[in-house]
């Protein structure tokens, strides 16, 4: 089929490696074209199919067995890439145990963080279709934030998106639950020369489509230890974006936040005077594919704050959406939004990283 349809195959080579518990290490060797195939009788008398492969041009040089001695294979992975399919719970077991973190597909909450009660829902049935009668649409400025094309696409980036929640009458197929439907695209985590791990999609992703949610442990910022050494912290700064605090760029589609639903009845003045976000998502020990997505000054993803089960913007869900049409195999990136020289390391010096954009 690959030969007839001119579809390349991925080749992985196994080499002996005494440092590996399996005594082998597997190296991704790139894309190959199938130029021929045949069958012949094997040593056990059974029919064996064989293939002639030709490596496609424009790829990195092959890794020879001699060079393997000088390649550092990170201790938490046995391969140079691994995939997150549409079925996250079937993610390869050995990767769950060896990646240095535990793979999860929903937010975990720290013991000292209180989640507010479920917000009132709309009275729609089946699917929300009429924005005039849907209370969730009214929270979004009087219309639905998504169009139903391609399984649901965000029309434009907003300060915050109100999705239907547990108290709504609509079902899971409602377009206003688009970000709650899990992975729709096959994502692949792979090694890069300069940036370490990175993420790309094996599928075409249309503009406005949800790619993945940033998942980890929901914590209070002031109770984190060694935050400067943790590269997997996502501060929930949705309120800062909504109000343009700290130089944040305001967005279109401003909405009126139902302040009465905030935890501990925090008023707007308290939030606006808060210099730093109060909560964050820590994906250092528990997380999903989003923790591997790199920064770019010209990203193809954007961060969208979403409220579904409750309306406390300090505890909003963080979902990454496609900013443009993204072709297959293009690296996925978003803007980390760090101010230059704002991160201080444990030695008291400004922490700096080179930019590979």
mmCIF file of C-alpha atoms in Angstrom:
data_model
loop_
_atom_site.group_PDB
_atom_site.id
_atom_site.type_symbol
_atom_site.label_atom_id
_atom_site.label_comp_id
_atom_site.label_asym_id
_atom_site.label_seq_id
_atom_site.Cartn_x
_atom_site.Cartn_y
_atom_site.Cartn_z
ATOM 1 C CA UNK A 1 0.000 0.000 0.000
ATOM 2 C CA UNK A 2 2.825 2.428 0.801
ATOM 3 C CA UNK A 3 4.432 1.802 -2.570
ATOM 4 C CA UNK A 4 1.220 2.061 -4.566
ATOM 5 C CA UNK A 5 0.100 5.228 -2.775
ATOM 6 C CA UNK A 6 3.613 6.795 -2.582
ATOM 7 C CA UNK A 7 3.318 7.167 1.207
ATOM 8 C CA UNK A 8 6.685 7.116 3.035
ATOM 9 C CA UNK A 9 7.341 4.901 6.058
ATOM 10 C CA UNK A 10 9.162 5.737 9.281
ATOM 11 C CA UNK A 11 12.219 3.634 10.023
ATOM 12 C CA UNK A 12 13.470 2.885 13.545
ATOM 13 C CA UNK A 13 16.750 1.013 13.985
ATOM 14 C CA UNK A 14 17.654 -1.064 17.019
ATOM 15 C CA UNK A 15 21.213 -1.153 18.352
ATOM 16 C CA UNK A 16 22.845 -2.999 21.243
ATOM 17 C CA UNK A 17 23.193 -0.838 24.349
ATOM 18 C CA UNK A 18 24.474 -2.254 27.664
ATOM 19 C CA UNK A 19 23.215 0.810 29.576
ATOM 20 C CA UNK A 20 19.592 0.057 28.671
ATOM 21 C CA UNK A 21 17.560 -2.393 30.734
ATOM 22 C CA UNK A 22 16.446 -4.040 27.477
ATOM 23 C CA UNK A 23 20.081 -4.093 26.221
ATOM 24 C CA UNK A 24 18.937 -2.196 23.141
ATOM 25 C CA UNK A 25 18.378 1.404 22.150
ATOM 26 C CA UNK A 26 16.073 2.450 19.321
ATOM 27 C CA UNK A 27 16.922 5.388 17.062
ATOM 28 C CA UNK A 28 14.507 7.090 14.677
ATOM 29 C CA UNK A 29 16.209 7.118 11.271
ATOM 30 C CA UNK A 30 13.758 9.170 9.232
ATOM 31 C CA UNK A 31 11.355 8.744 6.329
ATOM 32 C CA UNK A 32 11.880 6.163 3.579
ATOM 33 C CA UNK A 33 10.160 5.465 0.276
ATOM 34 C CA UNK A 34 9.187 1.864 -0.506
ATOM 35 C CA UNK A 35 10.705 1.142 -3.930
ATOM 36 C CA UNK A 36 10.058 -2.593 -4.055
ATOM 37 C CA UNK A 37 8.701 -5.604 -2.200
ATOM 38 C CA UNK A 38 8.751 -9.390 -2.570
ATOM 39 C CA UNK A 39 8.287 -12.563 -0.555
ATOM 40 C CA UNK A 40 10.594 -15.513 -0.012
ATOM 41 C CA UNK A 41 10.796 -18.554 2.229
ATOM 42 C CA UNK A 42 12.354 -17.829 5.625
ATOM 43 C CA UNK A 43 14.668 -20.032 7.698
ATOM 44 C CA UNK A 44 11.664 -21.584 9.479
ATOM 45 C CA UNK A 45 9.939 -22.422 6.207
ATOM 46 C CA UNK A 46 7.339 -19.651 6.402
ATOM 47 C CA UNK A 47 6.727 -16.973 3.778
ATOM 48 C CA UNK A 48 8.512 -13.726 4.671
ATOM 49 C CA UNK A 49 7.807 -10.383 3.021
ATOM 50 C CA UNK A 50 10.773 -8.106 2.362
ATOM 51 C CA UNK A 51 10.996 -4.496 1.242
ATOM 52 C CA UNK A 52 13.487 -2.267 -0.524
ATOM 53 C CA UNK A 53 13.608 1.210 1.024
ATOM 54 C CA UNK A 54 15.164 4.456 -0.203
ATOM 55 C CA UNK A 55 15.721 7.305 2.262
ATOM 56 C CA UNK A 56 14.043 10.593 1.331
ATOM 57 C CA UNK A 57 16.286 13.583 0.742
ATOM 58 C CA UNK A 58 16.487 16.694 2.925
ATOM 59 C CA UNK A 59 16.599 14.857 6.285
ATOM 60 C CA UNK A 60 19.208 14.800 9.044
ATOM 61 C CA UNK A 61 22.198 12.555 8.502
ATOM 62 C CA UNK A 62 21.941 8.943 9.611
ATOM 63 C CA UNK A 63 23.200 8.023 13.063
ATOM 64 C CA UNK A 64 25.852 5.339 12.735
ATOM 65 C CA UNK A 65 26.397 2.720 15.401
ATOM 66 C CA UNK A 66 29.838 4.211 16.119
ATOM 67 C CA UNK A 67 28.265 7.577 16.881
ATOM 68 C CA UNK A 68 25.842 6.019 19.357
ATOM 69 C CA UNK A 69 28.532 6.017 22.031
ATOM 70 C CA UNK A 70 28.508 9.820 21.953
ATOM 71 C CA UNK A 71 24.760 10.323 21.897
ATOM 72 C CA UNK A 72 23.034 10.980 25.192
ATOM 73 C CA UNK A 73 19.662 9.267 25.232
ATOM 74 C CA UNK A 74 17.664 10.806 28.073
ATOM 75 C CA UNK A 75 17.050 8.292 30.834
ATOM 76 C CA UNK A 76 13.285 8.800 30.710
ATOM 77 C CA UNK A 77 12.839 7.720 27.086
ATOM 78 C CA UNK A 78 13.880 4.808 24.935
ATOM 79 C CA UNK A 79 13.037 6.444 21.609
ATOM 80 C CA UNK A 80 13.616 9.742 19.869
ATOM 81 C CA UNK A 81 9.895 10.315 19.498
ATOM 82 C CA UNK A 82 6.593 9.080 20.853
ATOM 83 C CA UNK A 83 2.986 9.757 20.006
ATOM 84 C CA UNK A 84 -0.118 10.955 21.781
ATOM 85 C CA UNK A 85 -2.992 9.487 19.793
ATOM 86 C CA UNK A 86 -6.642 10.365 19.952
ATOM 87 C CA UNK A 87 -6.907 7.915 22.846
ATOM 88 C CA UNK A 88 -4.725 9.436 25.548
ATOM 89 C CA UNK A 89 -5.484 6.714 28.086
ATOM 90 C CA UNK A 90 -3.787 4.187 25.783
ATOM 91 C CA UNK A 91 -0.510 6.083 25.795
ATOM 92 C CA UNK A 92 2.401 3.605 25.846
ATOM 93 C CA UNK A 93 2.924 2.218 29.348
ATOM 94 C CA UNK A 94 6.702 2.350 29.313
ATOM 95 C CA UNK A 95 6.559 6.050 28.484
ATOM 96 C CA UNK A 96 4.274 6.688 31.448
ATOM 97 C CA UNK A 97 6.811 5.130 33.757
ATOM 98 C CA UNK A 98 10.055 6.397 32.219
ATOM 99 C CA UNK A 99 9.403 9.985 31.176
ATOM 100 C CA UNK A 100 10.075 11.426 34.625
ATOM 101 C CA UNK A 101 6.435 12.424 35.117
ATOM 102 C CA UNK A 102 3.068 10.719 35.256
ATOM 103 C CA UNK A 103 0.818 11.193 32.249
ATOM 104 C CA UNK A 104 -2.667 12.498 33.080
ATOM 105 C CA UNK A 105 -5.439 13.847 30.852
ATOM 106 C CA UNK A 106 -7.291 16.044 33.345
ATOM 107 C CA UNK A 107 -6.348 18.609 35.979
ATOM 108 C CA UNK A 108 -5.373 17.432 39.464
ATOM 109 C CA UNK A 109 -6.045 19.829 42.340
ATOM 110 C CA UNK A 110 -3.678 20.396 45.268
ATOM 111 C CA UNK A 111 -5.168 19.764 48.699
ATOM 112 C CA UNK A 112 -5.072 23.407 49.743
ATOM 113 C CA UNK A 113 -6.887 24.682 46.625
ATOM 114 C CA UNK A 114 -10.676 24.985 46.808
ATOM 115 C CA UNK A 115 -12.655 24.671 43.603
ATOM 116 C CA UNK A 116 -15.886 26.729 43.569
ATOM 117 C CA UNK A 117 -19.257 24.991 43.155
ATOM 118 C CA UNK A 118 -20.630 24.328 39.688
ATOM 119 C CA UNK A 119 -22.056 27.418 38.039
ATOM 120 C CA UNK A 120 -25.714 27.606 36.935
ATOM 121 C CA UNK A 121 -26.200 26.184 33.459
ATOM 122 C CA UNK A 122 -28.319 26.870 30.405
ATOM 123 C CA UNK A 123 -31.694 25.254 29.755
ATOM 124 C CA UNK A 124 -30.874 24.072 26.237
ATOM 125 C CA UNK A 125 -31.562 20.469 25.232
ATOM 126 C CA UNK A 126 -29.318 18.267 23.124
ATOM 127 C CA UNK A 127 -27.235 21.023 21.559
ATOM 128 C CA UNK A 128 -27.188 24.784 22.102
ATOM 129 C CA UNK A 129 -28.406 26.428 18.908
ATOM 130 C CA UNK A 130 -30.226 29.645 19.856
ATOM 131 C CA UNK A 131 -27.890 32.292 21.350
ATOM 132 C CA UNK A 132 -30.874 34.407 22.439
ATOM 133 C CA UNK A 133 -32.221 31.726 24.768
ATOM 134 C CA UNK A 134 -28.892 30.199 25.847
ATOM 135 C CA UNK A 135 -27.560 31.777 29.042
ATOM 136 C CA UNK A 136 -24.010 30.551 28.228
ATOM 137 C CA UNK A 137 -24.110 32.391 24.907
ATOM 138 C CA UNK A 138 -25.175 35.540 26.761
ATOM 139 C CA UNK A 139 -22.064 35.279 28.934
ATOM 140 C CA UNK A 140 -20.027 35.249 25.709
ATOM 141 C CA UNK A 141 -21.406 38.591 24.584
ATOM 142 C CA UNK A 142 -24.679 37.300 23.163
ATOM 143 C CA UNK A 143 -23.350 34.676 20.745
ATOM 144 C CA UNK A 144 -21.570 31.336 20.680
ATOM 145 C CA UNK A 145 -17.756 31.591 20.528
ATOM 146 C CA UNK A 146 -17.447 28.539 18.279
ATOM 147 C CA UNK A 147 -18.547 27.644 14.776
ATOM 148 C CA UNK A 148 -19.449 24.005 14.202
ATOM 149 C CA UNK A 149 -17.134 23.529 11.204
ATOM 150 C CA UNK A 150 -14.477 20.786 11.569
ATOM 151 C CA UNK A 151 -15.871 19.629 14.893
ATOM 152 C CA UNK A 152 -15.832 23.110 16.439
ATOM 153 C CA UNK A 153 -13.519 26.055 15.833
ATOM 154 C CA UNK A 154 -13.055 29.206 17.886
ATOM 155 C CA UNK A 155 -14.160 32.207 15.856
ATOM 156 C CA UNK A 156 -11.640 34.582 17.464
ATOM 157 C CA UNK A 157 -9.416 34.767 20.543
ATOM 158 C CA UNK A 158 -11.290 36.210 23.528
ATOM 159 C CA UNK A 159 -10.510 37.444 27.016
ATOM 160 C CA UNK A 160 -12.294 34.377 28.329
ATOM 161 C CA UNK A 161 -14.658 31.816 26.796
ATOM 162 C CA UNK A 162 -17.658 30.526 28.740
ATOM 163 C CA UNK A 163 -18.441 26.938 27.798
ATOM 164 C CA UNK A 164 -21.391 24.862 28.855
ATOM 165 C CA UNK A 165 -20.824 22.978 32.104
ATOM 166 C CA UNK A 166 -22.179 20.185 34.302
ATOM 167 C CA UNK A 167 -25.420 22.033 35.126
ATOM 168 C CA UNK A 168 -26.289 22.750 31.482
ATOM 169 C CA UNK A 169 -29.051 20.832 29.754
ATOM 170 C CA UNK A 170 -27.121 20.212 26.542
ATOM 171 C CA UNK A 171 -25.141 17.060 25.817
ATOM 172 C CA UNK A 172 -21.436 16.379 25.225
ATOM 173 C CA UNK A 173 -21.788 16.997 21.459
ATOM 174 C CA UNK A 174 -22.810 20.625 21.974
ATOM 175 C CA UNK A 175 -20.564 22.987 20.007
ATOM 176 C CA UNK A 176 -20.163 25.110 23.138
ATOM 177 C CA UNK A 177 -18.226 22.226 24.737
ATOM 178 C CA UNK A 178 -15.621 22.114 21.956
ATOM 179 C CA UNK A 179 -12.541 22.221 24.190
ATOM 180 C CA UNK A 180 -13.905 19.466 26.441
ATOM 181 C CA UNK A 181 -13.874 16.774 23.769
ATOM 182 C CA UNK A 182 -10.244 15.662 24.191
ATOM 183 C CA UNK A 183 -7.555 15.320 21.550
ATOM 184 C CA UNK A 184 -8.792 15.401 17.973
ATOM 185 C CA UNK A 185 -5.391 15.306 16.283
ATOM 186 C CA UNK A 186 -2.504 12.866 16.558
ATOM 187 C CA UNK A 187 0.339 14.680 18.272
ATOM 188 C CA UNK A 188 3.932 13.506 18.276
ATOM 189 C CA UNK A 189 6.635 14.451 20.756
ATOM 190 C CA UNK A 190 10.081 14.336 19.176
ATOM 191 C CA UNK A 191 13.665 15.364 19.860
ATOM 192 C CA UNK A 192 15.198 18.489 18.318
ATOM 193 C CA UNK A 193 18.852 19.486 18.015
ATOM 194 C CA UNK A 194 18.634 22.758 19.936
ATOM 195 C CA UNK A 195 15.397 22.884 21.927
ATOM 196 C CA UNK A 196 15.144 19.401 23.401
ATOM 197 C CA UNK A 197 11.669 17.898 23.153
ATOM 198 C CA UNK A 198 9.099 19.436 20.822
ATOM 199 C CA UNK A 199 5.584 18.660 19.584
ATOM 200 C CA UNK A 200 4.174 18.377 16.071
ATOM 201 C CA UNK A 201 0.942 17.084 14.597
ATOM 202 C CA UNK A 202 0.606 14.133 12.248
ATOM 203 C CA UNK A 203 -2.641 15.698 11.007
ATOM 204 C CA UNK A 204 -3.552 19.001 9.415
ATOM 205 C CA UNK A 205 -5.005 21.369 12.055
ATOM 206 C CA UNK A 206 -7.426 24.082 10.877
ATOM 207 C CA UNK A 207 -7.282 27.602 12.259
ATOM 208 C CA UNK A 208 -9.296 28.027 15.464
ATOM 209 C CA UNK A 209 -9.315 24.333 16.337
ATOM 210 C CA UNK A 210 -8.482 23.305 19.931
ATOM 211 C CA UNK A 211 -5.213 21.380 20.046
ATOM 212 C CA UNK A 212 -4.777 20.429 23.709
ATOM 213 C CA UNK A 213 -5.307 21.655 27.251
ATOM 214 C CA UNK A 214 -2.403 22.469 29.545
ATOM 215 C CA UNK A 215 -2.791 19.849 32.276
ATOM 216 C CA UNK A 216 -0.986 19.399 35.588
ATOM 217 C CA UNK A 217 -1.536 20.068 39.282
ATOM 218 C CA UNK A 218 -3.497 23.205 40.133
ATOM 219 C CA UNK A 219 -1.485 24.965 42.855
ATOM 220 C CA UNK A 220 -1.077 28.270 44.653
ATOM 221 C CA UNK A 221 1.872 30.248 43.305
ATOM 222 C CA UNK A 222 3.207 31.298 46.704
ATOM 223 C CA UNK A 223 3.537 27.689 47.881
ATOM 224 C CA UNK A 224 5.740 26.448 45.066
ATOM 225 C CA UNK A 225 9.306 25.453 45.866
ATOM 226 C CA UNK A 226 12.196 26.088 43.454
ATOM 227 C CA UNK A 227 9.868 27.760 40.965
ATOM 228 C CA UNK A 228 12.851 29.206 39.093
ATOM 229 C CA UNK A 229 14.070 25.658 38.386
ATOM 230 C CA UNK A 230 10.662 24.414 37.245
ATOM 231 C CA UNK A 231 10.252 24.746 33.480
ATOM 232 C CA UNK A 232 6.707 23.379 33.505
ATOM 233 C CA UNK A 233 4.822 26.089 35.423
ATOM 234 C CA UNK A 234 1.931 27.838 33.677
ATOM 235 C CA UNK A 235 0.664 30.828 35.635
ATOM 236 C CA UNK A 236 -3.071 31.395 35.210
ATOM 237 C CA UNK A 237 -2.963 35.079 34.319
ATOM 238 C CA UNK A 238 -6.330 35.341 32.548
ATOM 239 C CA UNK A 239 -7.383 38.290 34.701
ATOM 240 C CA UNK A 240 -4.230 40.158 33.702
ATOM 241 C CA UNK A 241 -5.088 39.613 30.031
ATOM 242 C CA UNK A 242 -8.675 40.750 30.532
ATOM 243 C CA UNK A 243 -7.598 43.989 32.209
ATOM 244 C CA UNK A 244 -4.345 44.597 30.331
ATOM 245 C CA UNK A 245 -2.331 44.325 33.562
ATOM 246 C CA UNK A 246 1.436 44.034 33.262
ATOM 247 C CA UNK A 247 1.483 45.131 29.648
ATOM 248 C CA UNK A 248 -0.790 42.293 28.499
ATOM 249 C CA UNK A 249 -2.405 42.814 25.117
ATOM 250 C CA UNK A 250 -6.177 43.201 25.334
ATOM 251 C CA UNK A 251 -8.345 41.007 23.131
ATOM 252 C CA UNK A 252 -11.556 41.435 21.220
ATOM 253 C CA UNK A 253 -14.850 40.117 22.488
ATOM 254 C CA UNK A 254 -14.767 41.597 25.981
ATOM 255 C CA UNK A 255 -17.217 39.944 28.373
ATOM 256 C CA UNK A 256 -18.719 40.792 31.733
ATOM 257 C CA UNK A 257 -17.398 38.356 34.308
ATOM 258 C CA UNK A 258 -20.030 37.135 36.799
ATOM 259 C CA UNK A 259 -18.074 38.256 39.853
ATOM 260 C CA UNK A 260 -20.467 36.680 42.351
ATOM 261 C CA UNK A 261 -19.098 33.262 41.436
ATOM 262 C CA UNK A 262 -15.507 33.915 42.494
ATOM 263 C CA UNK A 263 -13.986 31.892 45.300
ATOM 264 C CA UNK A 264 -14.260 33.569 48.716
ATOM 265 C CA UNK A 265 -16.171 36.405 47.030
ATOM 266 C CA UNK A 266 -13.014 38.184 45.892
ATOM 267 C CA UNK A 267 -14.042 41.523 44.424
ATOM 268 C CA UNK A 268 -12.764 43.144 41.257
ATOM 269 C CA UNK A 269 -10.605 45.699 43.089
ATOM 270 C CA UNK A 270 -8.668 42.936 44.863
ATOM 271 C CA UNK A 271 -7.975 41.134 41.589
ATOM 272 C CA UNK A 272 -6.935 44.281 39.751
ATOM 273 C CA UNK A 273 -4.420 45.206 42.456
ATOM 274 C CA UNK A 274 -2.937 41.691 42.520
ATOM 275 C CA UNK A 275 0.582 42.064 41.030
ATOM 276 C CA UNK A 276 1.071 38.373 40.216
ATOM 277 C CA UNK A 277 -1.290 35.511 39.342
ATOM 278 C CA UNK A 278 -2.473 33.651 42.425
ATOM 279 C CA UNK A 279 -2.698 30.164 40.913
ATOM 280 C CA UNK A 280 -0.712 28.110 38.430
ATOM 281 C CA UNK A 281 -0.648 24.716 36.736
ATOM 282 C CA UNK A 282 2.410 22.670 37.674
ATOM 283 C CA UNK A 283 3.182 20.014 35.048
ATOM 284 C CA UNK A 284 6.589 19.001 36.394
ATOM 285 C CA UNK A 285 5.478 15.698 37.938
ATOM 286 C CA UNK A 286 1.981 15.265 36.452
ATOM 287 C CA UNK A 287 1.114 16.487 32.987
ATOM 288 C CA UNK A 288 0.205 15.769 29.385
ATOM 289 C CA UNK A 289 1.526 16.496 25.901
ATOM 290 C CA UNK A 290 1.218 20.292 26.367
ATOM 291 C CA UNK A 291 4.252 20.370 28.700
ATOM 292 C CA UNK A 292 6.517 19.564 25.730
ATOM 293 C CA UNK A 293 5.339 22.438 23.485
ATOM 294 C CA UNK A 294 8.067 25.031 22.973
ATOM 295 C CA UNK A 295 8.011 28.819 22.954
ATOM 296 C CA UNK A 296 8.109 30.890 19.788
ATOM 297 C CA UNK A 297 8.047 34.630 19.169
ATOM 298 C CA UNK A 298 5.969 33.835 16.064
ATOM 299 C CA UNK A 299 3.777 30.964 17.323
ATOM 300 C CA UNK A 300 1.104 28.974 15.513
ATOM 301 C CA UNK A 301 -0.905 28.383 18.725
ATOM 302 C CA UNK A 302 -2.514 30.843 21.116
ATOM 303 C CA UNK A 303 -3.553 30.504 24.749
ATOM 304 C CA UNK A 304 -7.255 30.739 25.532
ATOM 305 C CA UNK A 305 -8.733 30.919 29.035
ATOM 306 C CA UNK A 306 -11.914 28.867 29.350
ATOM 307 C CA UNK A 307 -14.522 28.677 32.124
ATOM 308 C CA UNK A 308 -16.869 25.699 32.049
ATOM 309 C CA UNK A 309 -17.685 24.083 35.396
ATOM 310 C CA UNK A 310 -17.337 27.342 37.390
ATOM 311 C CA UNK A 311 -16.763 31.044 36.726
ATOM 312 C CA UNK A 312 -13.670 31.838 38.793
ATOM 313 C CA UNK A 313 -11.234 33.311 36.276
ATOM 314 C CA UNK A 314 -8.304 32.760 38.653
ATOM 315 C CA UNK A 315 -8.816 29.013 38.175
ATOM 316 C CA UNK A 316 -9.632 29.041 34.465
ATOM 317 C CA UNK A 317 -8.737 26.151 32.206
ATOM 318 C CA UNK A 318 -5.842 26.829 29.810
ATOM 319 C CA UNK A 319 -6.410 25.534 26.277
ATOM 320 C CA UNK A 320 -4.133 25.942 23.257
ATOM 321 C CA UNK A 321 -5.821 26.719 19.927
ATOM 322 C CA UNK A 322 -4.477 26.889 16.373
ATOM 323 C CA UNK A 323 -3.773 30.497 15.409
ATOM 324 C CA UNK A 324 -3.481 29.586 11.702
ATOM 325 C CA UNK A 325 -3.924 26.562 9.506
ATOM 326 C CA UNK A 326 -1.120 24.233 10.614
ATOM 327 C CA UNK A 327 0.201 21.723 8.067
ATOM 328 C CA UNK A 328 1.274 18.217 9.000
ATOM 329 C CA UNK A 329 4.662 17.774 10.724
ATOM 330 C CA UNK A 330 5.076 21.480 11.567
ATOM 331 C CA UNK A 331 6.273 22.129 15.120
ATOM 332 C CA UNK A 332 3.579 23.444 17.460
ATOM 333 C CA UNK A 333 4.544 26.514 19.503
ATOM 334 C CA UNK A 334 2.997 29.255 21.613
ATOM 335 C CA UNK A 335 4.264 32.462 23.214
ATOM 336 C CA UNK A 336 5.303 31.875 26.841
ATOM 337 C CA UNK A 337 4.724 35.599 27.423
ATOM 338 C CA UNK A 338 7.717 36.020 29.719
ATOM 339 C CA UNK A 339 9.060 39.537 30.099
ATOM 340 C CA UNK A 340 12.791 39.694 29.342
ATOM 341 C CA UNK A 341 14.968 39.473 32.480
ATOM 342 C CA UNK A 342 11.946 38.712 34.658
ATOM 343 C CA UNK A 343 12.981 35.194 35.774
ATOM 344 C CA UNK A 344 15.499 35.033 38.635
ATOM 345 C CA UNK A 345 17.398 31.816 39.321
ATOM 346 C CA UNK A 346 18.243 30.354 42.766
ATOM 347 C CA UNK A 347 21.624 32.105 42.621
ATOM 348 C CA UNK A 348 19.897 35.493 42.462
ATOM 349 C CA UNK A 349 20.977 36.088 38.875
ATOM 350 C CA UNK A 350 18.717 36.669 35.909
ATOM 351 C CA UNK A 351 17.895 33.391 34.214
ATOM 352 C CA UNK A 352 18.427 33.482 30.464
ATOM 353 C CA UNK A 353 17.775 31.013 27.668
ATOM 354 C CA UNK A 354 18.803 31.369 24.018
ATOM 355 C CA UNK A 355 16.032 32.041 21.501
ATOM 356 C CA UNK A 356 15.835 29.628 18.556
ATOM 357 C CA UNK A 357 12.879 31.239 16.802
#
